[in-house]
mmCIF file of C-alpha atoms and ligand atoms in Angstrom:
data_model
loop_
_atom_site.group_PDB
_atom_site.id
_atom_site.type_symbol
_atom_site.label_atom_id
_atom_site.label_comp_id
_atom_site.label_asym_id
_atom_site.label_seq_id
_atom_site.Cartn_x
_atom_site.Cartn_y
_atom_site.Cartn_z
ATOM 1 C CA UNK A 152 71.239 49.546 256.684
ATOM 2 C CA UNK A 153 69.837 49.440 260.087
ATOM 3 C CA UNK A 154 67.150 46.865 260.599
ATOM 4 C CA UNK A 155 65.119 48.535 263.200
ATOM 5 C CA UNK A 156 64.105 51.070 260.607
ATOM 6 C CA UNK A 157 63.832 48.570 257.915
ATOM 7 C CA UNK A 158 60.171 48.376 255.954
ATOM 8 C CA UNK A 159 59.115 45.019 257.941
ATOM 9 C CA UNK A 160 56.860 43.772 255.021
ATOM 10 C CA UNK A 161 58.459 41.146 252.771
ATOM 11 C CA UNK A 162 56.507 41.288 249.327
ATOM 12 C CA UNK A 163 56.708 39.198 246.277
ATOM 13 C CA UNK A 164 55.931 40.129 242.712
ATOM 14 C CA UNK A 165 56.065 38.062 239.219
ATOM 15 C CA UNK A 166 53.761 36.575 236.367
ATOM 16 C CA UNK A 167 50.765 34.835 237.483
ATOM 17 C CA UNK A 168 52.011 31.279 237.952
ATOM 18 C CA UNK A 169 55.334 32.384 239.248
ATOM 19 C CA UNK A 170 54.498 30.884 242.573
ATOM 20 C CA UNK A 171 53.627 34.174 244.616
ATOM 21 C CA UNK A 172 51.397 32.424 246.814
ATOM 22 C CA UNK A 173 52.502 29.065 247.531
ATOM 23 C CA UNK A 174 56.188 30.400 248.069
ATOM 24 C CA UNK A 175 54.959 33.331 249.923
ATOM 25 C CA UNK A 176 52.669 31.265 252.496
ATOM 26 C CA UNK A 177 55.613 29.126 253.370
ATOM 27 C CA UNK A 178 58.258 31.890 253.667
ATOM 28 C CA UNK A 179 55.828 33.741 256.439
ATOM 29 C CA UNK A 180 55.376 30.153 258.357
ATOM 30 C CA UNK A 181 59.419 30.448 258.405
ATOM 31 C CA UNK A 182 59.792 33.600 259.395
ATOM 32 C CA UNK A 183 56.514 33.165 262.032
ATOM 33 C CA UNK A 184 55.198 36.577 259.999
ATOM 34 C CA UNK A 185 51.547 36.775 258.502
ATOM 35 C CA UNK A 186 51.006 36.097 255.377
ATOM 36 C CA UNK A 187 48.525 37.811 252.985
ATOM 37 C CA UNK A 188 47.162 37.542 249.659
ATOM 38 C CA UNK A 189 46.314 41.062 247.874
ATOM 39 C CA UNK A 190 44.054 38.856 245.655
ATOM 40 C CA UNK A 191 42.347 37.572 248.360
ATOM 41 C CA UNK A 192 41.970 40.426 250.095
ATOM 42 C CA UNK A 193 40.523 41.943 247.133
ATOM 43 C CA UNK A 194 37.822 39.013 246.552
ATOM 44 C CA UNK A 195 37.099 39.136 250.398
ATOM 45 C CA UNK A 196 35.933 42.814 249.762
ATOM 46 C CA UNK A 197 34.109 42.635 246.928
ATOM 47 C CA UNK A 198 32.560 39.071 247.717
ATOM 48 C CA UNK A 199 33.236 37.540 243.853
ATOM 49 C CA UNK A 200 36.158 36.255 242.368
ATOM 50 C CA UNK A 201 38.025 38.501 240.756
ATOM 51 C CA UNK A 202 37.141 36.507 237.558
ATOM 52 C CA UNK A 203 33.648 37.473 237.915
ATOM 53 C CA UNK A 204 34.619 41.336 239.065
ATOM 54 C CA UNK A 205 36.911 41.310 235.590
ATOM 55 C CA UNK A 206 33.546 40.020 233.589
ATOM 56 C CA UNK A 207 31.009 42.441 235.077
ATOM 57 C CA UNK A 208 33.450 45.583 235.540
ATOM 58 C CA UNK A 209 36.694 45.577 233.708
ATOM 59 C CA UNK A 210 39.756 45.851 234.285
ATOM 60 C CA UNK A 211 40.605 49.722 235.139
ATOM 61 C CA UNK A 212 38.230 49.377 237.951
ATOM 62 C CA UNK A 213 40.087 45.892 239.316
ATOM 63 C CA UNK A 214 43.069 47.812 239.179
ATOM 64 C CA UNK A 215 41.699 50.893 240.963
ATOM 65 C CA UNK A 216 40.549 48.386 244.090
ATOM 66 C CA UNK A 217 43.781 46.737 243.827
ATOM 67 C CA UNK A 218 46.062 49.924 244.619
ATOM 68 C CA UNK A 219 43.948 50.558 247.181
ATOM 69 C CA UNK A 220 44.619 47.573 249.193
ATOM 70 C CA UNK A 221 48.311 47.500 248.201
ATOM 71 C CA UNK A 222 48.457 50.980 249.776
ATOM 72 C CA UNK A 223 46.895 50.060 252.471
ATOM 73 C CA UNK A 224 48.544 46.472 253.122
ATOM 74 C CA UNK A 225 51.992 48.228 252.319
ATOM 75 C CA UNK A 226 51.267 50.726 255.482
ATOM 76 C CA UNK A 227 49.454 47.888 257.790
ATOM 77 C CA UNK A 228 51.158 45.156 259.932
ATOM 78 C CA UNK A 229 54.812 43.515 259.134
ATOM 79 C CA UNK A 230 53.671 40.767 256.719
ATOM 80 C CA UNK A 231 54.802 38.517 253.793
ATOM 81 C CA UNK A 232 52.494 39.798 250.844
ATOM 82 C CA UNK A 233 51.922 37.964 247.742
ATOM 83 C CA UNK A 234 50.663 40.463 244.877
ATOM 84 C CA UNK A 235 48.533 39.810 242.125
ATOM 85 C CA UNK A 236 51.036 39.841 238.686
ATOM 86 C CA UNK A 237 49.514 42.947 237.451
ATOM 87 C CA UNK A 238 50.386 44.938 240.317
ATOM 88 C CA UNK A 239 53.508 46.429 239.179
ATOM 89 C CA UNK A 240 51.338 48.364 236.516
ATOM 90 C CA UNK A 241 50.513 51.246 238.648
ATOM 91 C CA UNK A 242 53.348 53.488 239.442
ATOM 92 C CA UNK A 243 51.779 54.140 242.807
ATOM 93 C CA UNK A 244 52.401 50.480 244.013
ATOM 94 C CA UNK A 245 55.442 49.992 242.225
ATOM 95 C CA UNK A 246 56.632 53.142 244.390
ATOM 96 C CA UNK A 247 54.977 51.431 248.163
ATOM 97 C CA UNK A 248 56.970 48.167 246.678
ATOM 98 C CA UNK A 249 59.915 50.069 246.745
ATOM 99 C CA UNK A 250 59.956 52.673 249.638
ATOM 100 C CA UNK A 251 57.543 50.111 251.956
ATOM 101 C CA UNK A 252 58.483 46.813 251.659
ATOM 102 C CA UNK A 253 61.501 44.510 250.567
ATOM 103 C CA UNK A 254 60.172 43.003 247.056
ATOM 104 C CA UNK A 255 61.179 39.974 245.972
ATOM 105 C CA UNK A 256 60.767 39.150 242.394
ATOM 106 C CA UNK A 257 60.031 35.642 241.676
ATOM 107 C CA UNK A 258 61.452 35.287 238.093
ATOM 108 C CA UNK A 259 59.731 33.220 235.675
ATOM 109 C CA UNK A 260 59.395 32.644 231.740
ATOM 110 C CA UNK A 261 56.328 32.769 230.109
ATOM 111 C CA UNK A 262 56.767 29.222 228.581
ATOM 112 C CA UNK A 263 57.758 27.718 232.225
ATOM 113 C CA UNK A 264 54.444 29.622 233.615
ATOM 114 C CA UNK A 265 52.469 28.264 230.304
ATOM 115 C CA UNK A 266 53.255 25.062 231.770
ATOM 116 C CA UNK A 267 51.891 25.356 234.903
ATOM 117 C CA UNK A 268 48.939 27.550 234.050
ATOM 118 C CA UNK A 269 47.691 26.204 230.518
ATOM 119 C CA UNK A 270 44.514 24.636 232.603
ATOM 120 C CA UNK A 271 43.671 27.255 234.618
ATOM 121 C CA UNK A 272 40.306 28.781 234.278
ATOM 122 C CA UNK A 273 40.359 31.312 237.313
ATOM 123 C CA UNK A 274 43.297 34.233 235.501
ATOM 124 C CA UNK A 275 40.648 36.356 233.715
ATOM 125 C CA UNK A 276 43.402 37.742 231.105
ATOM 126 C CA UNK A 277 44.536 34.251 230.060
ATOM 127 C CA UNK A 278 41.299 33.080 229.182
ATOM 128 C CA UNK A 279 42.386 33.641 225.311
ATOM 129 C CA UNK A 280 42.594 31.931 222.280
ATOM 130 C CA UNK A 281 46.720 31.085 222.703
ATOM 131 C CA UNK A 282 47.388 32.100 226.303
ATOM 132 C CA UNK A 283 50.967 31.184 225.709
ATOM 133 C CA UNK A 284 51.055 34.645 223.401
ATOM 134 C CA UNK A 285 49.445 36.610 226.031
ATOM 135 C CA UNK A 286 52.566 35.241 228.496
ATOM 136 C CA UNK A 287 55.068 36.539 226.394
ATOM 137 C CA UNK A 288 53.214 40.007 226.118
ATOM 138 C CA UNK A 289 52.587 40.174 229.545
ATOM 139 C CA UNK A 290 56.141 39.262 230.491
ATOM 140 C CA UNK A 291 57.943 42.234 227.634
ATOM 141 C CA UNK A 292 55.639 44.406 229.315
ATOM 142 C CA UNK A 293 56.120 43.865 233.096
ATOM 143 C CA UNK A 294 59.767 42.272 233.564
ATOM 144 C CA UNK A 295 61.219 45.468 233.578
ATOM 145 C CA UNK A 296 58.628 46.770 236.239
ATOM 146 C CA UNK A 297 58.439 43.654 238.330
ATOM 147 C CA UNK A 298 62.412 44.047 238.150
ATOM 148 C CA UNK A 299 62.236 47.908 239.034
ATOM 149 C CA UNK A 300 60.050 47.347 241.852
ATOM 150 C CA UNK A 301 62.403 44.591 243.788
ATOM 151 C CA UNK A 302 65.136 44.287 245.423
ATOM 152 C CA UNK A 303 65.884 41.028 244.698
ATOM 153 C CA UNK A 304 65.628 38.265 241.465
ATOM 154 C CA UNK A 305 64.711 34.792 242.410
ATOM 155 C CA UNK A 306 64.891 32.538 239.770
ATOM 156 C CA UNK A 307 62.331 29.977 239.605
ATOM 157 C CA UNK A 308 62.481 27.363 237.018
ATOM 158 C CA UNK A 309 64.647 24.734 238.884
ATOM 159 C CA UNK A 310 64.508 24.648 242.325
ATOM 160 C CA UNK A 311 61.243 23.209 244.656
ATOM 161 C CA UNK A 312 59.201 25.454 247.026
ATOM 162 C CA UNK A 313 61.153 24.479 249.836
ATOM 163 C CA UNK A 314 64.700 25.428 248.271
ATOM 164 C CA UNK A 315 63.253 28.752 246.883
ATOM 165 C CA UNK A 316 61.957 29.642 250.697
ATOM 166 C CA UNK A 317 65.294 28.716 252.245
ATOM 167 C CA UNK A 318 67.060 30.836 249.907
ATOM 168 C CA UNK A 319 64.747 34.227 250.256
ATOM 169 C CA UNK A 320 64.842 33.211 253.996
ATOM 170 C CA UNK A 321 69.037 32.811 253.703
ATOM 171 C CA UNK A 322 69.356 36.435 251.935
ATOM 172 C CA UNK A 323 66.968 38.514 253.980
ATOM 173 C CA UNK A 324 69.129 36.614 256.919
ATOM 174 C CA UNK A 325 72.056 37.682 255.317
ATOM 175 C CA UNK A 326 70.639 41.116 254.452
ATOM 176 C CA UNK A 327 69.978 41.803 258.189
ATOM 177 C CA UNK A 328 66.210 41.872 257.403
ATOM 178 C CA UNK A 329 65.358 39.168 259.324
ATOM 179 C CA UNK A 330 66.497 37.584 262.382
ATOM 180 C CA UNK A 331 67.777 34.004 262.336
ATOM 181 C CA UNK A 332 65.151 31.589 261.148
ATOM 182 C CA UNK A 333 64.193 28.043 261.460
ATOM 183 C CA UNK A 334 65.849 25.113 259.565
HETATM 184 C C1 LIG B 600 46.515 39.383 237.184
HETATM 185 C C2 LIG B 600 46.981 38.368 237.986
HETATM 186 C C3 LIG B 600 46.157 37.729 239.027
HETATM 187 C C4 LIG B 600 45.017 38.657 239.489
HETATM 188 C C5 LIG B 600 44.270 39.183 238.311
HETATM 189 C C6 LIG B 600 45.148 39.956 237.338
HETATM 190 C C7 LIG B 600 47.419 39.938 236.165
HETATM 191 O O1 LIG B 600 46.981 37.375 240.141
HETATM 192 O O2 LIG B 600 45.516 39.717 240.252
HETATM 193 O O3 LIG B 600 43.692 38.082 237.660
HETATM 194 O O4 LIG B 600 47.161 41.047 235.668
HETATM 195 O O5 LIG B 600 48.432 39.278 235.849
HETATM 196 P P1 LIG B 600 48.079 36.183 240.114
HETATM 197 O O6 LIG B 600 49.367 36.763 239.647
HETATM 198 O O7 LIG B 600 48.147 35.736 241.530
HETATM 199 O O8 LIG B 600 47.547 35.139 239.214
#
């Protein structure tokens, strides 16, 4: 694979929980890249949370925004991109995933994800009666396309942030994605 033609953006899909964003901001200070948030992005936009855009609008219409700014991200500046978990839903960003970006899936179990997420009040589709149930639903549902979207599993349930970025830094190193990085 040659590099130079290489899709420059590094994303990373999984569950909400999964660690998308805290792994992802520390992989693009390692790799000097800019980092982005299509959640952010998204709330930037529409100047609510998406908590608040869920309550007023739904979700079909969070999901319409979303693709929008995954398509455009996807085709924009070499980045690391963290994606919100429901991403992988529409076949239109699992295809820019594949064919515009390496995708790293960051692989977490619903009951390891429970445990970090069981006070959160900000994930409008965990705000349910036994969000532990939703986990497992959402998780039979999307491992296959979280898995179908990336080129690469990361499991998460052992190491720290630190180890995790070293070794997505060490394969796309290896992988001749990346130039040598720091540390
Ligand atoms: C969602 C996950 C959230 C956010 C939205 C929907 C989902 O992102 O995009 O609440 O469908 O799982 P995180 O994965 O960053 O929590």
């Amino acid at each position: 694979m040659n590099p130079v033609n290489f899709p420059a953006h590094v994303a990373l899909v999984g569950l909400p929980g999964s660690g998308k964003s805290t792994v992802g901001r520390q992989l693009a200070r390692r790799l000097g890249w800019p980092f982005l948030d299509s959640d952010q992005v998204i709330e930037q936009r529409i100047g609510l949370s998406i908590r608040e855009f869920f309550e007023r609008e739904g979700e079909e219409p969070f999901r319409d925004l979303e693709q929008a700014v995954i398509g455009q991200l996807t085709a924009g500046e070499p980045c690391v991109l963290s994606t919100g978990g429901g991403a992988v839903l529409r076949p239109a960003n699992r295809e820019h995933l594949q064919q515009r970006s390496h995708a790293i899936y960051l692989h977490s179990l619903p009951e390891e994800v429970f445990r970090r997420l069981r006070h959160d009040r900000n994930r409008p589709l965990l705000q349910v009666a036994d969000p532990l149930e939703r986990l497992r639903e959402l998780y039979a549902v999307r491992d296959p396309l979280y898995r179908e979207s990336a080129r690469l599993v990361v499991e998460t349930g052992r190491p720290s942030v630190p180890a995790l970025v070293h070794q997505i830094a060490s394969q796309l190193e290896t992988l001749g994605l990346v130039t040598a990085t720091r540390q």
